[in-house]
Coordinates of C-alpha atoms in Angstrom, one line a residue:
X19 CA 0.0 0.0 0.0
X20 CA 2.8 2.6 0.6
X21 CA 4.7 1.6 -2.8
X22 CA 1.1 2.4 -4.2
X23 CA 1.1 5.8 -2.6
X24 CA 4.7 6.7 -3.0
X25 CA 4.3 5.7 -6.9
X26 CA 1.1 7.9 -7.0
X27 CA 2.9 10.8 -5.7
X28 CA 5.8 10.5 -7.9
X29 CA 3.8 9.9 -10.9
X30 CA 1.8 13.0 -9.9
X31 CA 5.0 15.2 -10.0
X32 CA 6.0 13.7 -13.1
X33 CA 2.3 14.0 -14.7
X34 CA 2.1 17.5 -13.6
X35 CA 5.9 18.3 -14.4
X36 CA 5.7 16.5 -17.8
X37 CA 2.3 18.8 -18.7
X38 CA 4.4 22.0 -18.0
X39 CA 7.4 20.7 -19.2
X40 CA 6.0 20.3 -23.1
X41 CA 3.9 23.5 -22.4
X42 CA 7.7 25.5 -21.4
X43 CA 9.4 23.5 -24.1
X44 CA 7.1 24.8 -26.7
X45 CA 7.2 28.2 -25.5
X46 CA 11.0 27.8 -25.2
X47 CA 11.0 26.3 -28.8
X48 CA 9.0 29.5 -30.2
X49 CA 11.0 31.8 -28.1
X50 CA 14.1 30.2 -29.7
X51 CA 13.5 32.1 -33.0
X52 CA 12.3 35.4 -31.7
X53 CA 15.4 35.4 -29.5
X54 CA 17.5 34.3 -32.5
X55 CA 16.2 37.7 -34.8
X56 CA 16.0 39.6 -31.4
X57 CA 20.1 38.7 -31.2
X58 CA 20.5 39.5 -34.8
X59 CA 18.3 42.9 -34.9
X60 CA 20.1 44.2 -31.3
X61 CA 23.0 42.5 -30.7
X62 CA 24.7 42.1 -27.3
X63 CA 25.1 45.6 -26.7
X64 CA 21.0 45.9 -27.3
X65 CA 19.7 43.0 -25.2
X66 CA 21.8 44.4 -22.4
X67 CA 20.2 47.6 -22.5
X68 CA 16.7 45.6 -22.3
X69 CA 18.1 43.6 -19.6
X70 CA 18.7 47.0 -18.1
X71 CA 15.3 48.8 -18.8
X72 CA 13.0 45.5 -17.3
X73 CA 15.4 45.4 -14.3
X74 CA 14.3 49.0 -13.6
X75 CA 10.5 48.3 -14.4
X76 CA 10.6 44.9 -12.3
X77 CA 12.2 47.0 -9.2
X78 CA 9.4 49.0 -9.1
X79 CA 7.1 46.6 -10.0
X80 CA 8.4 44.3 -6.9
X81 CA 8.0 47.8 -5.0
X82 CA 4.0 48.1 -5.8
X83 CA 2.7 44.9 -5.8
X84 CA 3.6 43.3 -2.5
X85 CA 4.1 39.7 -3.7
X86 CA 0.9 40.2 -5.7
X87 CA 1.9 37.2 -8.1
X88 CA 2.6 34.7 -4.8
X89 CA -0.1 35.5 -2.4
X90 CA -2.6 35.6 -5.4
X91 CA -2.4 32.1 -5.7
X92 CA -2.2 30.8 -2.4
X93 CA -5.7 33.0 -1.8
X94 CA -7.6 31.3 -4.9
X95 CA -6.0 27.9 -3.7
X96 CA -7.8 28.6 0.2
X97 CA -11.0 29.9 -1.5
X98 CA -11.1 27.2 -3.9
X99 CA -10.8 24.5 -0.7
X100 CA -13.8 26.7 0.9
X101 CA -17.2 24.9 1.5
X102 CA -18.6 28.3 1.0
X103 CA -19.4 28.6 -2.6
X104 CA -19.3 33.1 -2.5
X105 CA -15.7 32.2 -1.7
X106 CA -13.8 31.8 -4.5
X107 CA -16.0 34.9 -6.6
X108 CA -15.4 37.0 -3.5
X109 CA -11.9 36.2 -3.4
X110 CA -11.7 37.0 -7.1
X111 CA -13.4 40.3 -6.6
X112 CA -10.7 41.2 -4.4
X113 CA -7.5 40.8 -6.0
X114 CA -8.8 42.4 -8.9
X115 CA -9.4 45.4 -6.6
X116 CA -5.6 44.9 -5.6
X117 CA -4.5 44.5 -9.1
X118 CA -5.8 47.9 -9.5
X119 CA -4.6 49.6 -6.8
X120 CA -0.9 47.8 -7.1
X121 CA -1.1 48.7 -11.2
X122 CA -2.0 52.3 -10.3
X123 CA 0.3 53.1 -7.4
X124 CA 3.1 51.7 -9.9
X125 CA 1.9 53.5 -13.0
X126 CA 2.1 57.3 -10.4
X127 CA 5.5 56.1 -9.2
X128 CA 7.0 55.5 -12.7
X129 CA 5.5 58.8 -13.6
X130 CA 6.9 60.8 -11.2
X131 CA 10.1 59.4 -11.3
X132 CA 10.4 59.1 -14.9
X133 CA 13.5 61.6 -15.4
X134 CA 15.4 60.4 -12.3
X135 CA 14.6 56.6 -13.8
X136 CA 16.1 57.4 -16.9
X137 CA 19.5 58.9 -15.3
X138 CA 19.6 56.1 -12.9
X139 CA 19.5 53.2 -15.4
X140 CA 21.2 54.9 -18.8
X141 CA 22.9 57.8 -17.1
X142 CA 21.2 60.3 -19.2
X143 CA 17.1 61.8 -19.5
X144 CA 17.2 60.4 -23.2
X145 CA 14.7 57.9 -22.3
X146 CA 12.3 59.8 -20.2
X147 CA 9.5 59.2 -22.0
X148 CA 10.2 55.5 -22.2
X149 CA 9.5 55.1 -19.0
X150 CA 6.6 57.7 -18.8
X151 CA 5.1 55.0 -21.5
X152 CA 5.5 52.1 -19.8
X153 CA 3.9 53.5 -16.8
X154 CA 0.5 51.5 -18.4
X155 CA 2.8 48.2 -18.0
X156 CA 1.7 48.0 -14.6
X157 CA -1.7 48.3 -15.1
X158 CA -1.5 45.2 -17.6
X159 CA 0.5 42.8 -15.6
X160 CA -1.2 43.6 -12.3
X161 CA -4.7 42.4 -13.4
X162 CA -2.9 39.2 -15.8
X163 CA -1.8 38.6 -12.5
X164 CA -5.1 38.6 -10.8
X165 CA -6.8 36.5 -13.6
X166 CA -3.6 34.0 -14.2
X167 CA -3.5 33.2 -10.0
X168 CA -7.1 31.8 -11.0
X169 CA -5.7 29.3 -13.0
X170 CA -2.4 28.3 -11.1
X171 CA -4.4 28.6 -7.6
X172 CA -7.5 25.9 -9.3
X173 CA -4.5 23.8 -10.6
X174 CA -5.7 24.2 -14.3
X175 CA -2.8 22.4 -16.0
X176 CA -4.4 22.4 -19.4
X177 CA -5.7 26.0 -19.3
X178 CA -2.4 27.0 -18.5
X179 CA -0.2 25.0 -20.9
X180 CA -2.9 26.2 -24.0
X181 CA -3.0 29.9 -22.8
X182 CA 1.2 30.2 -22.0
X183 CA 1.9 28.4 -25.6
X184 CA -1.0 30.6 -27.6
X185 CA 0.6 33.8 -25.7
X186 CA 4.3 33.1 -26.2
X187 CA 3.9 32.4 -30.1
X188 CA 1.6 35.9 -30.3
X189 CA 4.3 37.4 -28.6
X190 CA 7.3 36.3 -30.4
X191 CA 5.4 37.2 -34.1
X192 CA 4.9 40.3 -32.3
X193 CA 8.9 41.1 -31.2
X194 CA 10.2 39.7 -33.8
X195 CA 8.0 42.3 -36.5
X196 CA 8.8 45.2 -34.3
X197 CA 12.5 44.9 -34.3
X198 CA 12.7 44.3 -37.4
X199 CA 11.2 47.5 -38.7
X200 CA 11.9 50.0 -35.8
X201 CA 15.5 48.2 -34.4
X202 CA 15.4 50.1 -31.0
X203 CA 12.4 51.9 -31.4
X204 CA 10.6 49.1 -30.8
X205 CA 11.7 47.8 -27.5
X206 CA 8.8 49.8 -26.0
X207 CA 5.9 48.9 -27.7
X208 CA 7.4 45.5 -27.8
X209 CA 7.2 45.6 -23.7
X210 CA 3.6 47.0 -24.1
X211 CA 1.9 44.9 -26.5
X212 CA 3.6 41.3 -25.2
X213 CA 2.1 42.7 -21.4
X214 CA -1.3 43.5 -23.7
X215 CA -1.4 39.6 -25.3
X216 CA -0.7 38.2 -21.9
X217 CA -3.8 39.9 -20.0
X218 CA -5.9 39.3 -23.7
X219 CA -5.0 35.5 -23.2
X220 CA -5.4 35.1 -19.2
X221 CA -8.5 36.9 -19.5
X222 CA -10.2 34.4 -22.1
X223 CA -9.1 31.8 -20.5
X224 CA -10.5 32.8 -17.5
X225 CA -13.9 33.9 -18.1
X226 CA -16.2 31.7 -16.8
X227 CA -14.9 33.2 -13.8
X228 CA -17.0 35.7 -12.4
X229 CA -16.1 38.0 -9.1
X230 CA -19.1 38.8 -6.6
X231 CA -18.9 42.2 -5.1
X232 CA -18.9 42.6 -1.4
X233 CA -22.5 43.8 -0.1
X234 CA -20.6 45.1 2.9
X235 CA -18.6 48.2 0.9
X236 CA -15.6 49.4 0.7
X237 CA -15.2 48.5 4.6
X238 CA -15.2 44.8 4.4
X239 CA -12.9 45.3 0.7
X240 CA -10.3 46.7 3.0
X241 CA -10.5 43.9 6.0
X242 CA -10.2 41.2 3.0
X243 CA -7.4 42.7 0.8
X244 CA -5.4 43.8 4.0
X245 CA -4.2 40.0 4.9
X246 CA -3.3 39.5 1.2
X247 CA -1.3 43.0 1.1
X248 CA 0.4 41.7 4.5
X249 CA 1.4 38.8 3.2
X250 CA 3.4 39.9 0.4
X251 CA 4.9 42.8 2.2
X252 CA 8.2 41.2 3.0
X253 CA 8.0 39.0 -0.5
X254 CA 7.9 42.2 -2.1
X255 CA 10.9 43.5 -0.1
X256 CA 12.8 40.1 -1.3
X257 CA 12.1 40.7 -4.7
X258 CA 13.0 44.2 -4.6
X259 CA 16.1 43.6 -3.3
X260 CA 16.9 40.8 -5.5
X261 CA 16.3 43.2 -8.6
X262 CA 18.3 45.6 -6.9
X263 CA 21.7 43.1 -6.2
X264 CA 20.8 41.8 -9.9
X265 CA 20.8 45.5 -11.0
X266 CA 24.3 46.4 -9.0
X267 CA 25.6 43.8 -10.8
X268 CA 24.8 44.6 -13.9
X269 CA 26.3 47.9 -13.4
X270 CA 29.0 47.1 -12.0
X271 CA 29.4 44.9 -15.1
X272 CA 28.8 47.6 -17.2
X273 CA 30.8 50.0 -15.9
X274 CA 33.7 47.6 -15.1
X275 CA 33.9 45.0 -17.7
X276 CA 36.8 44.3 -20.6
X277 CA 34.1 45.4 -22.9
X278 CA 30.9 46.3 -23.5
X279 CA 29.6 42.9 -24.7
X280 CA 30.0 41.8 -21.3
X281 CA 26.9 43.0 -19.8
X282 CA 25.3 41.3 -22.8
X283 CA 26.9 38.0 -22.3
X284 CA 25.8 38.1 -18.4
X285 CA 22.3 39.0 -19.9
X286 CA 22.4 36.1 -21.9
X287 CA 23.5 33.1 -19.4
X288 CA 21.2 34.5 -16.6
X289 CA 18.5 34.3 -19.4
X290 CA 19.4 30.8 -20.6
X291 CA 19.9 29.2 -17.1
X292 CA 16.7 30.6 -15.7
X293 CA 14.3 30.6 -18.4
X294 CA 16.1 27.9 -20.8
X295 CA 17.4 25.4 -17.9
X296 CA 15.1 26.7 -15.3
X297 CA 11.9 25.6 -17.2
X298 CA 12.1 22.1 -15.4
X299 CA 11.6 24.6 -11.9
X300 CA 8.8 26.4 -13.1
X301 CA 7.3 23.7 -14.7
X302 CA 7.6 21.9 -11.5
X303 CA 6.2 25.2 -9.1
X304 CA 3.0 25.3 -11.6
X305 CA 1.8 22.6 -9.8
X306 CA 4.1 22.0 -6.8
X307 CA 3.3 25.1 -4.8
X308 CA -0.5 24.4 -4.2
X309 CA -0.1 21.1 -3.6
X310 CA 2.3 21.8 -0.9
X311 CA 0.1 24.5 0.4
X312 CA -2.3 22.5 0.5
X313 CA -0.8 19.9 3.1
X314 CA 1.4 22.2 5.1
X315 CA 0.0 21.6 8.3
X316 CA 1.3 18.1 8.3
X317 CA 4.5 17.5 8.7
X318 CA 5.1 13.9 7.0
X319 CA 3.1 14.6 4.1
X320 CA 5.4 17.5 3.6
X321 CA 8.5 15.5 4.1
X322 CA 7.1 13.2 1.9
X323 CA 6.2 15.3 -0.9
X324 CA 9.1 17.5 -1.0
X325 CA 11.5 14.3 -1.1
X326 CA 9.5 12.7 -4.1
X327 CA 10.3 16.5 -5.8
X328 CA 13.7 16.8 -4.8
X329 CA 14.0 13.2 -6.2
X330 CA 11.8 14.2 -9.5
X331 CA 13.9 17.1 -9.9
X332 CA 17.2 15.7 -9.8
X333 CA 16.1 12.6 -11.9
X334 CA 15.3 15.0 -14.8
X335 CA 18.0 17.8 -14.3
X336 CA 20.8 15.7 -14.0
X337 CA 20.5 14.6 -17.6
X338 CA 19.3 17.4 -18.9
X339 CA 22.7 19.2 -17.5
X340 CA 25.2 17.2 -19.2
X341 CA 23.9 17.3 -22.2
X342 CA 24.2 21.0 -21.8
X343 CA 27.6 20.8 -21.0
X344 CA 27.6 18.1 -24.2
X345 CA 25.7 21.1 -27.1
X346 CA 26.2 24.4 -25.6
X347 CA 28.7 25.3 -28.1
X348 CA 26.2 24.6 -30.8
X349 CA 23.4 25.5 -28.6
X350 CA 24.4 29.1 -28.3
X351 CA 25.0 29.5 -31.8
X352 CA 21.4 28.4 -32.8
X353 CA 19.8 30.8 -29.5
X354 CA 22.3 33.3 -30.3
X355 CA 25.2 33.9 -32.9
X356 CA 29.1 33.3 -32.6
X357 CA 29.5 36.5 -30.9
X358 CA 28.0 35.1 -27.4
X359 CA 30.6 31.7 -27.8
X360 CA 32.5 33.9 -24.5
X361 CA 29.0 33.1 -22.3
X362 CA 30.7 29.4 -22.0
X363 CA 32.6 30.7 -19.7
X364 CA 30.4 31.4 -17.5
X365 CA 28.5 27.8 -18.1
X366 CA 31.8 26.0 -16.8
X367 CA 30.3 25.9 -13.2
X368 CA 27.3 27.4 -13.5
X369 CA 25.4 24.1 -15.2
X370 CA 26.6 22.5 -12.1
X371 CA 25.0 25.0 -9.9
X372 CA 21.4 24.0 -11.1
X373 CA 21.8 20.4 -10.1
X374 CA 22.4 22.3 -6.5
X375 CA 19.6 24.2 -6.8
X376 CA 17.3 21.1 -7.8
X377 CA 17.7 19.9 -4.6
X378 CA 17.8 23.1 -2.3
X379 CA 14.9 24.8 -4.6
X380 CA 11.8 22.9 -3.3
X381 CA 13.0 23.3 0.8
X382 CA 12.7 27.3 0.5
X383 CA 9.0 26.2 -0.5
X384 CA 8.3 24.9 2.8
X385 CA 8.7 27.7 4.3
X386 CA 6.7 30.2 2.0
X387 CA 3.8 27.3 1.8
X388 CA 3.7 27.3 5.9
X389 CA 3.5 31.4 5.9
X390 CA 7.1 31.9 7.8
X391 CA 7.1 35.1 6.0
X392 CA 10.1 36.2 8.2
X393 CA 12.2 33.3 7.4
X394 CA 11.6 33.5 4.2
X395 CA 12.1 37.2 3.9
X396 CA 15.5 36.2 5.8
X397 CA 16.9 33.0 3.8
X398 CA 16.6 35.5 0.4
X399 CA 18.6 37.9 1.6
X400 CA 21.2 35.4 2.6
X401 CA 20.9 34.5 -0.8
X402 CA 20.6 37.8 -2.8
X403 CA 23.8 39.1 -0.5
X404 CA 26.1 36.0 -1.2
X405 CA 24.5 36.6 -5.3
X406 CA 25.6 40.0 -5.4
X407 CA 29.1 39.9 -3.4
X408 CA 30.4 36.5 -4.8
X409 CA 29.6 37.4 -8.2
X410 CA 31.8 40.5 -8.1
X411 CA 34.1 38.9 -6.0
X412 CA 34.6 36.3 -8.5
X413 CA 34.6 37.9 -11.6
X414 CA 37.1 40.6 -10.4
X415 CA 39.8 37.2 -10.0
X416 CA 38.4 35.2 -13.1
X417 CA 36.5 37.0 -15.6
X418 CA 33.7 35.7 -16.7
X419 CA 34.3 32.0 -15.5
X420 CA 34.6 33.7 -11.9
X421 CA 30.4 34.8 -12.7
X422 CA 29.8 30.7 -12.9
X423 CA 32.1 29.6 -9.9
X424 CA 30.0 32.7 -7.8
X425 CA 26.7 31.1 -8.7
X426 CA 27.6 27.5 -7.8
X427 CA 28.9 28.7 -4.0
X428 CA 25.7 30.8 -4.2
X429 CA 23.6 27.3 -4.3
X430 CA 25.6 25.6 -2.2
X431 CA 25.8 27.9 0.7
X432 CA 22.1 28.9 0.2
X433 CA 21.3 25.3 0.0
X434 CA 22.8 24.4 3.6
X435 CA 21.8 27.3 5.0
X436 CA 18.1 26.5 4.5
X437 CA 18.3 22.6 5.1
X438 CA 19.7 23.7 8.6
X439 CA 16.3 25.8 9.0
X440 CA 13.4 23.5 7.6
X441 CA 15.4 20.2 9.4
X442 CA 15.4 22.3 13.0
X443 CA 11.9 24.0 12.6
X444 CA 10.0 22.1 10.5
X445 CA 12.2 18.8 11.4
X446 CA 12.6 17.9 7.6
X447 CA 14.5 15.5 6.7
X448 CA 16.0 13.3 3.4
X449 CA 15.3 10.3 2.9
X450 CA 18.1 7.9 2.3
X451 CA 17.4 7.6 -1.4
X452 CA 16.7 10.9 -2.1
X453 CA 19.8 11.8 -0.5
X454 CA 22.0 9.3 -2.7
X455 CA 19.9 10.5 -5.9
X456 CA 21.2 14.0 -4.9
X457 CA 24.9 12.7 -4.2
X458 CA 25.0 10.6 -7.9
X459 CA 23.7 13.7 -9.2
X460 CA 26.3 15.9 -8.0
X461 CA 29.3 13.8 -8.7
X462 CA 28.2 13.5 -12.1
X463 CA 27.6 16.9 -12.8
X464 CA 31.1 17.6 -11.0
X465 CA 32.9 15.3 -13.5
X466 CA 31.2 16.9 -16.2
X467 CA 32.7 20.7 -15.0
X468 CA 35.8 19.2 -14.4
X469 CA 36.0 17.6 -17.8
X470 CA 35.2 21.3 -19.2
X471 CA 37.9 22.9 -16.9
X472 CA 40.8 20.4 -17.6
X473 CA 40.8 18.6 -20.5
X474 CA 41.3 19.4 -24.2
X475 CA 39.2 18.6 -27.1
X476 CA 38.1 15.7 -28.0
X477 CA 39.1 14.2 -24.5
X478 CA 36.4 16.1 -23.0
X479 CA 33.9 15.6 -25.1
X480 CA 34.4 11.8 -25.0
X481 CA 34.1 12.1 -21.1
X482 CA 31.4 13.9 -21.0
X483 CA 29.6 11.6 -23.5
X484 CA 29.8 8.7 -21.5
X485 CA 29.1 11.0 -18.4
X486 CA 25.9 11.4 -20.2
X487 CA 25.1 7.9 -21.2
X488 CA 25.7 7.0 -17.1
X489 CA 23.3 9.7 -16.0
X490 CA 20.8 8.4 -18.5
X491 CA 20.5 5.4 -17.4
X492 CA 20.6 6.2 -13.8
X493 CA 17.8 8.1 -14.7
X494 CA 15.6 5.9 -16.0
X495 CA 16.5 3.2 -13.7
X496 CA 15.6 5.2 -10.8
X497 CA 12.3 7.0 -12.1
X498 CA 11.4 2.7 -13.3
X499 CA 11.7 1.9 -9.7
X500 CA 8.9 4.7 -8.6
X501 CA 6.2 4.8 -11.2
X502 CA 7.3 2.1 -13.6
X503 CA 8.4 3.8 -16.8
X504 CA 8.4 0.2 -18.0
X505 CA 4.8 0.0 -17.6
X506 CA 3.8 3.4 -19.2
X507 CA 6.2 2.5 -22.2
X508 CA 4.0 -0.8 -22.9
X509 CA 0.6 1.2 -21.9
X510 CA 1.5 4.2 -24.2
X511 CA 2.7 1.1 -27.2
X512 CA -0.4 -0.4 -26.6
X513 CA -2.3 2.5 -26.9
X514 CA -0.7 3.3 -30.7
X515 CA -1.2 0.2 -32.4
X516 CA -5.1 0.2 -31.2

């Protein structure tokens, strides 16, 4: 009966993960070739000035919307669990109240601040009225916020996977067309209208869902939304300050750097390794966060569900990794073009710092699921400090390969840091095959970075290769063992040849 269970919960993980993981992958794939003109039409000087401007505009947006796009989804989740059926309409009613109030108080801010933005991120008032534009940004992705917590907090895997893939492919048309006729012109309305297709999308998908006003006035608005704008408070202050470290580094980058393609190449591997690599995490959250919520008032469920994802996770990373460390070369040729080759570099350790954060990623959602808000406000600044100070640090001794070795420490510290917390207040704990998952995993990725530090061509390559092969296998052996891939192969066979 518990093999039952423990291979229902693992085949959940992988259900859920492998919906959002086609649904990212598809995006990815569209993204690929607007990213590929976006590279061509910009270059590496251009996308780091983008990577400048939506730093800026996510700063304040992190500043106005007090974890709007966390707390959103944990409120539908507890109305949705409500025996009272006003709940969930009510609860709707209400975050689009705070979607407008967080979308105006950032549109006033921007405003006001326009000139001073402008100086602050370009070091000039050129692009005043850049920001005085995208002042209606807020507006647009506070209520897509508001109508897309409704499908992540409902668990609405397919709405989701449809409305992200029909969004990103509107987008990209959309990017790539501007750029190509307006170059840099077009990096505003390009901002504007992707924000516009987003809310267009969420809201279709969305409309059965209707809010009920509270007969009680503005007085009972105010008791309901002040909790949610509680909640986030300190989020918002982690996010803030995260955009702020990222920002300080892309300064510093810019301002200190061989050249100025380097704040482009560091544009370009934080891109790649959170969006690109990092789809496997947010594929994972989609589905992983309410679930977790859900059962975070007991403690062995927890412990059990957070060991089947860390085991999940490092199952399907792991591979995924070296084969990175395998393609990149040709990888970031086909993203990119030739003149981003130097964002290898930075790869060298920083592949091997996601199969870290596979493991260390779903214990920090303990603690937001149980509403520590204070340790969690506390374990990101740990982690935004050591970002910020190891990265320059590092690259001041090693160039761009020193950006790489910073993010790995990064994990690792960050990782120990907040398995100390969770095991003492939570008592968490790995389980004995989770743990030697996460150990295989590591040593093979470590072989892999070593391989790419030490060894020539085509020694490395063969290494890595048969790296590849091992973590394969290990793979499949592992997931065959929890929710019979075996089984699903002769189901799924079966299925075809009816």
């Amino acid at each position: 009966m518990k093999n039952n269970k423990q291979n229902s919960s693992h085949g959940t993980i992988l259900k859920g993960t492998g919906v959002f993981g086609m649904m990212q992958f598809t995006r990815m794939a569209i993204g690929v070739v607007g990213a590929k003109f976006v590279a061509i039409f910009l270059g590496p000087v251009g996308i780091g000035i983008v990577g400048l401007l939506m730093n800026t505009l996510n700063i304040i947006g992190s500043l106005t919307n007090f974890g709007f796009a966390v707390t959103s989804v944990r409120q539908i989740a507890v109305a949705e669990a409500d025996e009272n059926p006003d709940a969930l309409p009510k609860m709707i009613f209400v975050l689009q109240r705070i979607a407008l109030f967080t979308g105006l108080l950032g549109a006033i801010l921007t405003i006001a601040f326009s000139k001073l933005l402008s100086q602050w991120t370009f070091g000039n008032s050129d692009y005043t009225m850049w920001f005085i534009a995208l002042s209606i940004n807020f507006f647009l992705t506070s209520y897509t916020t508001s109508r897309g917590a409704i499908l992540q907090g409902r668990r609405m895997i397919k709405s989701i996977a449809f409305s992200t893939v029909i969004a990103s492919a509107a987008i990209t048309a959309v990017t790539i067309s501007l750029y190509y006729f307006l170059g840099f012109d077009g990096i505003v309305p390009v901002i504007l209208l992707s924000s516009l297709i987003n809310l267009i999308v969420n809201v279709y998908y969305t409309r059965k869902f209707e809010s009920q006003k509270f007969a009680e006035g503005f007085s009972k608005l105010y008791q309901e939304s002040l909790p949610v704008l509680k909640l986030g408070l300190l989020l918002s202050i982690n996010v803030i300050f995260g955009y702020i470290c990222t920002f300080l580094i892309k300064l510093y980058l810019n301002n200190n750097g061989e050249s100025s393609q380097i704040l482009g190449f560091y544009e370009i591997s934080t891109v790649f390794l959170l969006s690109y690599v990092g789809l496997i995490f947010t594929s994972m959250s989609m589905d992983f966060y309410p679930r977790l919520t859900a059962v975070n008032s007991d403690r062995k469920t927890v412990n059990k569900l957070v060991n089947d994802q860390i085991e999940i996770a490092l199952l399907l990373i792991t591979p995924a990794i070296i084969f990175l460390y395998l393609t990149a070369p040709f990888v970031i040729q086909i993203l990119y073009t030739k003149e981003f080759l130097p964002v290898l570099l930075i790869f060298q350790a920083a592949l091997l710092a996601i199969i870290v954060k596979a493991s260390a990623w779903p214990l920090a959602f303990i603690i937001l699921a149980k509403g520590d808000r204070k340790q969690y406000f506390k374990q990101e600044l740990v982690s935004d400090f050591l970002n910020v100070s190891l990265t320059i640090l590092f690259y001041n001794y090693f160039g761009l390969v020193g950006i790489g070795i910073a993010m790995l420490l990064n994990y690792v510290l960050y990782g120990i840091y907040v398995y100390f917390i969770v095991n003492k207040k939570y008592n968490f704990y790995f389980r004995s095959d989770a743990f030697k998952i996460f150990i295989v995993s590591v040593i093979l990725g470590s072989l892999c970075s070593a391989a790419v530090f030490f060894l020539p061509n085509p020694y490395k390559s063969i290494v890595i290769g048969i790296v590849f092969l091992l973590s394969l296998l290990f793979s499949y052996n592992s997931l065959d063992k929890r929710i019979g891939m075996k089984s699903i192969y002769f189901k799924i066979r079966s299925k075809l040849r009816r």
